[in-house]
Short mmCIF file of C-alpha atoms in Angstrom, two decimals:
data_model
loop_
_atom_site.label_atom_id
_atom_site.label_comp_id
_atom_site.label_asym_id
_atom_site.label_seq_id
_atom_site.Cartn_x
_atom_site.Cartn_y
_atom_site.Cartn_z
CA MET V 1 37.14 -43.96 -24.75
CA LYS V 2 35.52 -43.68 -21.28
CA VAL V 3 32.87 -41.03 -21.02
CA ILE V 4 31.17 -40.31 -17.81
CA GLU V 5 27.88 -38.32 -17.71
CA LEU V 6 28.11 -36.29 -14.51
CA HIS V 7 25.29 -34.68 -12.70
CA ARG V 8 24.96 -31.60 -10.50
CA SER V 9 26.29 -32.22 -7.17
CA VAL V 10 23.58 -32.14 -4.47
CA THR V 11 25.86 -31.55 -1.55
CA ALA V 12 25.45 -28.29 0.52
CA SER V 13 28.87 -27.13 0.64
CA ASN V 14 31.39 -27.19 -2.43
CA ASP V 15 33.90 -25.74 -0.24
CA ALA V 16 34.17 -28.22 2.20
CA ASP V 17 34.00 -30.84 -0.41
CA ALA V 18 36.75 -29.48 -2.04
CA GLU V 19 38.92 -29.13 0.88
CA ALA V 20 38.17 -32.73 1.72
CA LEU V 21 39.41 -33.97 -1.78
CA ARG V 22 42.35 -31.65 -1.78
CA ALA V 23 43.39 -33.47 1.82
CA GLU V 24 42.88 -36.91 0.14
CA LEU V 25 44.90 -36.09 -2.78
CA LYS V 26 47.57 -34.58 -0.93
CA LYS V 27 47.57 -38.01 1.07
CA LYS V 28 47.65 -40.01 -2.23
CA GLY V 29 50.72 -37.89 -3.39
CA THR V 30 48.70 -36.87 -6.55
CA LEU V 31 48.81 -33.11 -7.48
CA LEU V 32 45.66 -32.12 -9.12
CA ILE V 33 46.10 -28.94 -11.62
CA ASN V 34 42.87 -27.22 -12.44
CA LEU V 35 43.27 -25.90 -15.80
CA MET V 36 40.97 -23.01 -16.92
CA SER V 37 40.81 -20.84 -19.98
CA SER V 38 38.34 -19.76 -23.03
CA PRO V 39 37.30 -22.16 -25.62
CA GLY V 40 40.07 -22.75 -28.18
CA SER V 41 43.02 -21.34 -26.06
CA GLY V 42 44.96 -24.26 -26.77
CA LYS V 43 44.68 -26.33 -23.53
CA THR V 44 44.82 -29.80 -25.12
CA THR V 45 47.69 -28.99 -27.39
CA LEU V 46 49.60 -27.64 -24.54
CA LEU V 47 48.79 -30.99 -22.42
CA SER V 48 49.77 -33.05 -25.31
CA ARG V 49 53.16 -31.47 -25.54
CA THR V 50 53.60 -31.39 -21.87
CA ILE V 51 52.77 -35.08 -21.44
CA GLN V 52 55.18 -35.95 -24.28
CA ASP V 53 58.02 -34.05 -22.54
CA LEU V 54 57.36 -35.29 -18.97
CA LYS V 55 56.03 -38.90 -19.43
CA ALA V 56 59.26 -40.51 -18.80
CA GLU V 57 59.55 -38.82 -15.24
CA LEU V 58 56.13 -38.48 -14.07
CA LYS V 59 52.84 -40.53 -14.34
CA ILE V 60 50.32 -38.18 -15.63
CA ALA V 61 46.57 -38.45 -16.18
CA VAL V 62 43.94 -35.96 -17.58
CA LEU V 63 40.32 -35.49 -16.76
CA GLU V 64 38.78 -33.65 -19.63
CA ALA V 65 35.41 -31.68 -18.87
CA ASP V 66 33.08 -30.79 -21.61
CA ILE V 67 29.44 -30.38 -22.25
CA GLU V 68 29.74 -32.61 -25.30
CA SER V 69 32.12 -34.62 -27.44
CA ALA V 70 35.20 -36.72 -26.55
CA VAL V 71 37.66 -35.22 -29.08
CA ASP V 72 40.27 -34.02 -26.35
CA ALA V 73 40.39 -37.21 -24.41
CA GLU V 74 41.00 -39.14 -27.34
CA ARG V 75 43.86 -37.02 -28.33
CA ILE V 76 45.44 -37.35 -25.00
CA GLU V 77 44.76 -41.10 -24.73
CA ALA V 78 46.53 -41.36 -28.15
CA LEU V 79 49.71 -40.22 -26.23
CA GLY V 80 49.53 -43.27 -24.08
CA ALA V 81 48.55 -41.10 -20.79
CA ARG V 82 45.55 -42.20 -18.73
CA ALA V 83 42.63 -40.02 -19.73
CA ILE V 84 38.89 -39.99 -19.00
CA GLN V 85 36.16 -37.44 -20.58
CA VAL V 86 33.43 -36.30 -18.42
CA HIS V 87 30.26 -34.62 -19.65
CA THR V 88 28.91 -31.77 -17.44
CA ASP V 89 25.26 -32.19 -17.93
CA GLY V 90 25.35 -28.71 -19.56
CA MET V 91 26.99 -27.14 -16.44
CA CYS V 92 29.45 -24.39 -17.42
CA HIS V 93 32.02 -25.41 -14.72
CA MET V 94 33.22 -28.23 -12.66
CA ASP V 95 32.77 -28.26 -8.97
CA ALA V 96 34.40 -30.55 -6.41
CA GLY V 97 31.68 -33.34 -6.36
CA MET V 98 31.95 -33.76 -10.36
CA THR V 99 35.68 -33.55 -10.00
CA ARG V 100 35.73 -36.28 -7.38
CA GLU V 101 33.34 -38.43 -9.59
CA GLY V 102 35.50 -38.18 -12.47
CA LEU V 103 38.76 -38.79 -10.66
CA GLU V 104 37.29 -42.12 -9.23
CA ALA V 105 36.01 -43.42 -12.46
CA MET V 106 39.47 -42.65 -13.83
CA GLY V 107 41.51 -44.07 -11.09
CA LEU V 108 44.66 -42.22 -9.59
CA GLU V 109 46.87 -45.25 -8.70
CA GLU V 110 50.55 -44.17 -9.03
CA ILE V 111 49.58 -40.91 -10.65
CA ASP V 112 51.77 -38.27 -9.82
CA LEU V 113 50.27 -35.47 -11.80
CA ALA V 114 46.52 -35.21 -12.95
CA PHE V 115 45.32 -32.34 -14.99
CA LEU V 116 41.61 -31.16 -14.89
CA GLU V 117 40.78 -29.61 -18.15
CA ASN V 118 37.93 -27.55 -16.83
CA VAL V 119 34.99 -26.30 -19.14
CA GLY V 120 36.09 -23.59 -21.60
CA ASN V 121 34.84 -20.45 -19.98
CA LEU V 122 36.70 -17.70 -18.01
CA ILE V 123 33.83 -16.80 -15.69
CA CYS V 124 32.03 -19.74 -13.91
CA PRO V 125 34.91 -22.06 -13.23
CA ALA V 126 36.78 -19.24 -11.30
CA GLU V 127 33.77 -19.30 -8.57
CA TYR V 128 34.15 -22.81 -7.81
CA ASP V 129 36.72 -24.59 -5.86
CA THR V 130 37.40 -28.13 -7.52
CA GLY V 131 39.59 -29.54 -4.73
CA ALA V 132 42.54 -29.00 -7.01
CA GLY V 133 46.04 -28.45 -5.38
CA ARG V 134 46.79 -25.61 -8.11
CA ASN V 135 44.89 -23.51 -10.25
CA VAL V 136 46.36 -22.70 -13.83
CA MET V 137 44.96 -20.24 -16.16
CA ILE V 138 45.51 -20.36 -19.75
CA LEU V 139 45.43 -17.31 -21.92
CA SER V 140 46.12 -17.29 -25.60
CA VAL V 141 47.79 -14.61 -27.47
CA PRO V 142 44.87 -14.11 -30.27
CA GLU V 143 42.38 -13.37 -27.11
CA GLY V 144 44.01 -10.06 -26.58
CA ASP V 145 46.18 -8.57 -23.69
CA ASP V 146 42.97 -6.90 -22.10
CA LYS V 147 41.82 -10.14 -20.39
CA PRO V 148 43.01 -9.30 -17.02
CA LEU V 149 40.75 -6.09 -17.13
CA LYS V 150 37.62 -8.12 -18.02
CA TYR V 151 37.89 -11.35 -16.10
CA PRO V 152 39.80 -10.30 -12.78
CA LEU V 153 38.55 -13.15 -10.78
CA MET V 154 40.16 -15.80 -12.93
CA PHE V 155 43.61 -14.26 -12.60
CA GLN V 156 43.32 -13.72 -8.86
CA LYS V 157 42.27 -17.33 -8.24
CA SER V 158 45.23 -18.58 -10.30
CA ASP V 159 48.67 -19.76 -9.17
CA ALA V 160 50.07 -19.60 -12.66
CA LEU V 161 49.23 -18.12 -15.89
CA VAL V 162 50.36 -19.73 -19.22
CA ILE V 163 50.14 -17.50 -22.08
CA THR V 164 49.93 -19.86 -25.12
CA LYS V 165 50.49 -19.39 -28.90
CA MET V 166 53.34 -16.93 -28.34
CA ASP V 167 54.35 -17.73 -31.83
CA ALA V 168 51.44 -15.61 -33.09
CA LEU V 169 52.56 -12.46 -30.75
CA ASP V 170 53.62 -10.25 -33.49
CA TYR V 171 50.56 -11.23 -35.80
CA PHE V 172 48.02 -10.28 -33.18
CA GLY V 173 50.01 -6.96 -31.85
CA PHE V 174 49.85 -8.85 -28.39
CA ASP V 175 51.70 -6.67 -25.57
CA LEU V 176 53.18 -9.10 -23.32
CA GLU V 177 54.54 -6.53 -20.97
CA GLN V 178 51.19 -4.91 -20.54
CA CYS V 179 49.48 -8.15 -20.04
CA ARG V 180 52.05 -9.29 -17.56
CA LYS V 181 51.77 -5.93 -15.51
CA ARG V 182 47.81 -6.26 -15.65
CA ALA V 183 47.99 -9.67 -14.12
CA LYS V 184 50.54 -8.99 -11.58
CA HIS V 185 48.40 -6.14 -10.69
CA LEU V 186 45.41 -8.35 -9.88
CA ASN V 187 47.67 -11.18 -8.31
CA PRO V 188 51.30 -10.38 -7.35
CA ASP V 189 52.16 -13.90 -6.84
CA ILE V 190 51.07 -15.25 -10.09
CA GLU V 191 53.64 -17.16 -11.97
CA ILE V 192 53.57 -16.24 -15.63
CA PHE V 193 54.77 -18.66 -18.42
CA PRO V 194 54.97 -17.45 -22.18
CA VAL V 195 54.76 -20.59 -24.37
CA SER V 196 54.39 -21.79 -27.81
CA ALA V 197 53.64 -25.76 -28.02
CA LYS V 198 54.54 -25.14 -31.82
CA SER V 199 57.91 -23.82 -31.40
CA GLY V 200 58.71 -25.30 -27.97
CA GLN V 201 59.27 -21.62 -26.63
CA GLY V 202 59.10 -21.37 -22.72
CA MET V 203 57.96 -24.96 -22.53
CA ASN V 204 60.88 -25.80 -20.41
CA GLU V 205 60.10 -23.23 -17.88
CA TRP V 206 56.51 -24.45 -17.42
CA GLU V 207 57.53 -27.99 -17.20
CA GLU V 208 60.23 -27.30 -14.57
CA TRP V 209 57.30 -25.42 -12.61
CA LEU V 210 55.25 -28.57 -12.97
CA LYS V 211 58.09 -30.93 -11.66
CA LYS V 212 58.56 -28.70 -8.64
CA GLU V 213 55.15 -28.25 -7.66
CA THR V 214 54.71 -32.04 -8.04
CA ALA V 215 57.64 -32.78 -5.89
CA ALA V 216 56.54 -29.99 -3.33
CA TRP V 217 53.12 -31.73 -3.21
CA LYS V 218 54.55 -35.18 -2.11
CA GLU V 219 56.41 -33.57 0.73
CA MET Z 1 31.21 6.80 -20.23
CA LYS Z 2 28.07 5.67 -18.75
CA VAL Z 3 28.29 2.41 -16.50
CA ILE Z 4 25.43 0.51 -15.24
CA GLU Z 5 25.78 -1.90 -12.28
CA LEU Z 6 23.21 -4.51 -13.00
CA HIS Z 7 21.75 -6.81 -10.45
CA ARG Z 8 20.27 -10.25 -11.05
CA SER Z 9 16.66 -10.27 -12.31
CA VAL Z 10 14.00 -11.28 -9.70
CA THR Z 11 11.09 -12.07 -12.27
CA ALA Z 12 9.74 -15.53 -12.29
CA SER Z 13 10.08 -16.17 -16.04
CA ASN Z 14 12.73 -14.96 -18.15
CA ASP Z 15 11.34 -16.26 -21.38
CA ALA Z 16 8.00 -14.17 -20.82
CA ASP Z 17 10.11 -11.27 -19.93
CA ALA Z 18 12.16 -11.81 -23.30
CA GLU Z 19 9.03 -12.13 -25.33
CA ALA Z 20 7.47 -8.88 -23.94
CA LEU Z 21 10.96 -7.07 -24.77
CA ARG Z 22 11.06 -8.56 -28.16
CA ALA Z 23 7.42 -7.27 -28.94
CA GLU Z 24 8.02 -3.71 -27.60
CA LEU Z 25 11.41 -3.57 -29.73
CA LYS Z 26 9.35 -4.63 -32.77
CA LYS Z 27 6.90 -1.74 -32.19
CA LYS Z 28 9.83 0.69 -31.83
CA GLY Z 29 11.25 -0.64 -34.82
CA THR Z 30 14.66 -1.21 -33.45
CA LEU Z 31 16.30 -4.63 -34.31
CA LEU Z 32 18.38 -5.89 -31.32
CA ILE Z 33 21.11 -8.50 -32.01
CA ASN Z 34 22.41 -10.47 -29.34
CA LEU Z 35 26.28 -11.13 -29.89
CA MET Z 36 27.78 -14.23 -28.43
CA SER Z 37 31.19 -15.64 -28.46
CA SER Z 38 34.20 -16.64 -26.51
CA PRO Z 39 36.32 -14.03 -24.69
CA GLY Z 40 38.67 -12.36 -27.39
CA SER Z 41 36.93 -13.54 -30.39
CA GLY Z 42 37.23 -10.09 -32.04
CA LYS Z 43 33.33 -8.90 -31.14
CA THR Z 44 34.25 -5.30 -30.54
CA THR Z 45 36.88 -5.02 -33.61
CA LEU Z 46 33.86 -6.52 -35.80
CA LEU Z 47 31.37 -4.07 -34.45
CA SER Z 48 33.81 -1.01 -34.77
CA ARG Z 49 34.30 -1.93 -38.38
CA THR Z 50 30.55 -2.71 -39.21
CA ILE Z 51 29.45 0.59 -37.29
CA GLN Z 52 31.87 2.60 -39.59
CA ASP Z 53 30.67 1.04 -42.69
CA LEU Z 54 26.79 1.43 -41.68
CA LYS Z 55 26.73 4.64 -39.68
CA ALA Z 56 25.65 6.79 -42.73
CA GLU Z 57 22.58 4.21 -43.54
CA LEU Z 58 21.52 3.02 -39.94
CA LYS Z 59 21.42 4.52 -36.49
CA ILE Z 60 23.24 2.07 -34.39
CA ALA Z 61 23.59 1.61 -30.82
CA VAL Z 62 25.75 -0.76 -28.70
CA LEU Z 63 25.09 -2.35 -25.36
CA GLU Z 64 28.27 -3.60 -23.88
CA ALA Z 65 28.01 -6.41 -21.17
CA ASP Z 66 30.93 -7.46 -19.03
CA ILE Z 67 31.82 -8.40 -15.57
CA GLU Z 68 34.40 -5.44 -15.41
CA SER Z 69 35.76 -2.69 -17.11
CA ALA Z 70 34.50 -0.18 -19.68
CA VAL Z 71 37.17 -0.54 -22.48
CA ASP Z 72 34.75 -1.99 -25.13
CA ALA Z 73 31.98 0.95 -24.91
CA GLU Z 74 34.86 3.48 -24.69
CA ARG Z 75 36.06 2.11 -27.96
CA ILE Z 76 32.66 2.14 -29.41
CA GLU Z 77 31.71 5.61 -28.51
CA ALA Z 78 34.98 6.92 -29.95
CA LEU Z 79 33.45 6.12 -33.34
CA GLY Z 80 30.30 8.36 -32.43
CA ALA Z 81 28.03 5.65 -31.93
CA ARG Z 82 25.75 5.57 -28.95
CA ALA Z 83 27.14 3.20 -26.46
CA ILE Z 84 26.68 1.99 -22.91
CA GLN Z 85 28.60 -0.36 -20.63
CA VAL Z 86 26.68 -2.75 -18.35
CA HIS Z 87 28.38 -4.67 -15.45
CA THR Z 88 26.84 -7.94 -14.61
CA ASP Z 89 27.33 -8.34 -11.14
CA GLY Z 90 29.54 -11.31 -11.78
CA MET Z 91 26.86 -13.01 -13.81
CA CYS Z 92 28.14 -15.09 -16.61
CA HIS Z 93 25.29 -14.05 -19.08
CA MET Z 94 22.72 -11.32 -19.65
CA ASP Z 95 19.05 -12.08 -19.33
CA ALA Z 96 15.85 -10.20 -20.59
CA GLY Z 97 15.50 -8.15 -17.35
CA MET Z 98 19.24 -7.06 -17.37
CA THR Z 99 18.89 -6.41 -21.10
CA ARG Z 100 15.82 -4.29 -20.83
CA GLU Z 101 17.53 -2.27 -17.93
CA GLY Z 102 20.59 -1.63 -20.16
CA LEU Z 103 18.40 -0.62 -23.09
CA GLU Z 104 16.29 1.81 -20.95
CA ALA Z 105 19.54 3.51 -19.49
CA MET Z 106 20.85 3.99 -23.09
CA GLY Z 107 17.79 4.95 -24.71
CA LEU Z 108 16.61 3.69 -28.00
CA GLU Z 109 15.05 6.76 -29.56
CA GLU Z 110 15.62 6.57 -33.35
CA ILE Z 111 18.01 3.71 -33.09
CA ASP Z 112 17.54 1.16 -35.98
CA LEU Z 113 19.95 -1.26 -35.03
CA ALA Z 114 21.02 -2.10 -31.56
CA PHE Z 115 23.81 -4.56 -30.44
CA LEU Z 116 24.00 -6.33 -27.31
CA GLU Z 117 27.45 -7.71 -26.65
CA ASN Z 118 26.81 -10.40 -24.54
CA VAL Z 119 29.21 -11.50 -21.81
CA GLY Z 120 32.30 -13.69 -23.42
CA ASN Z 121 31.24 -17.27 -22.82
CA LEU Z 122 29.83 -19.93 -25.21
CA ILE Z 123 27.92 -21.70 -22.72
CA CYS Z 124 25.66 -19.77 -20.32
CA PRO Z 125 24.47 -17.01 -22.74
CA ALA Z 126 22.92 -19.64 -25.08
CA GLU Z 127 20.56 -20.80 -22.33
CA TYR Z 128 18.98 -17.28 -21.77
CA ASP Z 129 16.82 -15.49 -24.13
CA THR Z 130 17.73 -11.75 -23.93
CA GLY Z 131 14.72 -10.51 -25.80
CA ALA Z 132 16.88 -9.96 -29.00
CA GLY Z 133 15.31 -10.18 -32.57
CA ARG Z 134 18.25 -12.24 -33.82
CA ASN Z 135 20.94 -14.31 -32.28
CA VAL Z 136 24.54 -14.08 -33.83
CA MET Z 137 27.54 -16.23 -32.84
CA ILE Z 138 30.86 -15.04 -33.40
CA LEU Z 139 33.88 -17.80 -33.73
CA SER Z 140 37.38 -16.67 -34.29
CA VAL Z 141 39.70 -18.93 -36.43
CA PRO Z 142 42.26 -19.23 -33.74
CA GLU Z 143 39.54 -21.04 -31.40
CA GLY Z 144 39.59 -23.92 -33.93
CA ASP Z 145 37.18 -25.76 -36.42
CA ASP Z 146 35.99 -28.20 -33.54
CA LYS Z 147 33.99 -25.69 -31.55
CA PRO Z 148 30.49 -26.92 -32.92
CA LEU Z 149 31.25 -30.21 -31.54
CA LYS Z 150 31.85 -28.79 -27.97
CA TYR Z 151 29.13 -26.01 -27.79
CA PRO Z 152 26.24 -27.15 -30.05
CA LEU Z 153 23.56 -25.32 -28.34
CA MET Z 154 25.28 -21.92 -29.02
CA PHE Z 155 25.27 -22.98 -32.58
CA GLN Z 156 21.67 -24.29 -32.55
CA LYS Z 157 20.28 -20.84 -30.98
CA SER Z 158 22.03 -18.62 -33.63
CA ASP Z 159 20.49 -17.16 -36.70
CA ALA Z 160 24.07 -16.15 -38.15
CA LEU Z 161 27.56 -17.31 -37.50
CA VAL Z 162 30.29 -14.83 -38.22
CA ILE Z 163 33.78 -16.53 -38.45
CA THR Z 164 36.30 -13.80 -37.66
CA LYS Z 165 39.96 -13.43 -38.03
CA MET Z 166 39.96 -15.21 -41.45
CA ASP Z 167 43.19 -13.55 -42.38
CA ALA Z 168 44.69 -16.15 -39.71
CA LEU Z 169 43.07 -19.01 -41.53
CA ASP Z 170 46.25 -20.56 -42.88
CA TYR Z 171 48.47 -19.76 -39.79
CA PHE Z 172 46.11 -21.81 -37.59
CA GLY Z 173 45.16 -24.66 -40.10
CA PHE Z 174 41.36 -23.91 -39.71
CA ASP Z 175 39.21 -26.05 -41.95
CA LEU Z 176 36.32 -23.85 -43.06
CA GLU Z 177 34.55 -26.23 -45.04
CA GLN Z 178 34.68 -28.85 -41.83
CA CYS Z 179 33.25 -26.11 -39.88
CA ARG Z 180 30.58 -24.99 -41.99
CA LYS Z 181 29.55 -28.57 -42.27
CA ARG Z 182 29.54 -29.11 -38.29
CA ALA Z 183 27.59 -25.75 -37.98
CA LYS Z 184 24.91 -26.64 -40.46
CA HIS Z 185 24.61 -30.24 -39.17
CA LEU Z 186 23.38 -28.73 -35.96
CA ASN Z 187 21.39 -25.96 -37.49
CA PRO Z 188 20.72 -26.03 -41.22
CA ASP Z 189 19.23 -22.51 -41.16
CA ILE Z 190 22.24 -20.76 -39.89
CA GLU Z 191 23.72 -18.27 -42.25
CA ILE Z 192 27.60 -18.12 -42.23
CA PHE Z 193 29.71 -15.11 -42.81
CA PRO Z 194 33.66 -15.77 -42.60
CA VAL Z 195 35.00 -12.41 -42.40
CA SER Z 196 38.43 -10.47 -41.45
CA ALA Z 197 37.64 -6.85 -39.91
CA LYS Z 198 41.49 -6.38 -40.65
CA SER Z 199 41.53 -7.11 -44.56
CA GLY Z 200 37.77 -6.28 -45.05
CA GLN Z 201 37.20 -9.92 -46.54
CA GLY Z 202 33.59 -11.02 -46.29
CA MET Z 203 32.54 -7.69 -44.44
CA ASN Z 204 30.06 -6.78 -47.33
CA GLU Z 205 28.16 -9.92 -47.09
CA TRP Z 206 27.76 -9.57 -43.33
CA GLU Z 207 26.71 -5.89 -43.65
CA GLU Z 208 24.16 -6.64 -46.25
CA TRP Z 209 22.51 -9.16 -44.06
CA LEU Z 210 22.47 -6.58 -41.28
CA LYS Z 211 20.64 -4.32 -43.51
CA LYS Z 212 18.19 -6.84 -44.95
CA GLU Z 213 17.44 -8.00 -41.37
CA THR Z 214 17.03 -4.41 -39.88
CA ALA Z 215 14.43 -3.69 -42.94
CA ALA Z 216 12.59 -6.83 -42.36
CA TRP Z 217 12.21 -5.90 -38.64
CA LYS Z 218 10.38 -2.66 -39.34
CA GLU Z 219 7.77 -4.26 -41.75
#
């Protein structure tokens, strides 16, 4: 497993770096999706199932960002997808310079769809443009339907919201309609995908969206 | 509900501010506990039950820190405990200056035990001393037993680890012994309390620890 130790970017403007990276990825035809969530929301499990379902159609790669460990990247690599683990030097988010460094170390040749698994944190990652083509937030049912009230910026910055662990909905008394309403109030354009990687519920809609966005990115 | 808008502290040394605040709290006989966790780990539910169980014996107050909303402080106030909501001006953690400002706005007269519900985040809060007498980390079962591998600093900085939502252990296949081993490896002195605020499991041990620490703080 390749592990890259990143260091804080020293460039003046993260926004300019992010725009430049996004333009290069557009030219390459690689859609980069920035996945943001709390720790333990099920990002890696969602990705594992998504990769298994889509790998015959799309070439997928995953950049795993964590403060420590390489457990996530190892899980992804075991599925036969290209993966790299980056360590963020204690940083609570990825910025565009760090994302570029990770992607260059991994290599994007022939990759249609790349995921950046951002550091588990609902606050700081929302403030930094990584250069991704799409931002996706993951909220797991056990976290509760009140999260849009507490972390509004994350919902505002995301193109899609994946609600994971839907199989545990009744157990945790999660109000899906209330959550949907709160998210749409912050961001009327947000696409919402309630899924369970365990039962398979909703995975098809989420994967159709990924295919549609990946095709649109190449146009 | 009183809501205080905090601004970033401008003092040079957070560590010195934290030491000064801790000394003042010691003199007052108020034990401040800094509660840190991911979003949605069940901090407010744990606190609600703890307050109900202990309010006949201890005078308890809660400082709720969030980026937005006042839902948590309202829940606590409804139990008859003193509570204040602070907004962190977008900051992903509380520092000592912000903690002092919140405590002064709330008032600590006759308070034995004060909780700071830090911002939901496993990274940044671990890096800033708030001036609390004890640090407690909350990890919920749905987040997974691998969290010590990913967020080691939080485990190293905590005096106690409360593992919440224990009623969902089997559902999520959480390995308690593995988690305990990983946490103790990072911090051999950490006290571990597996609890369920729903079933009441383990609440007694956690509350006995709080009573013991509160009494010791007054010595």
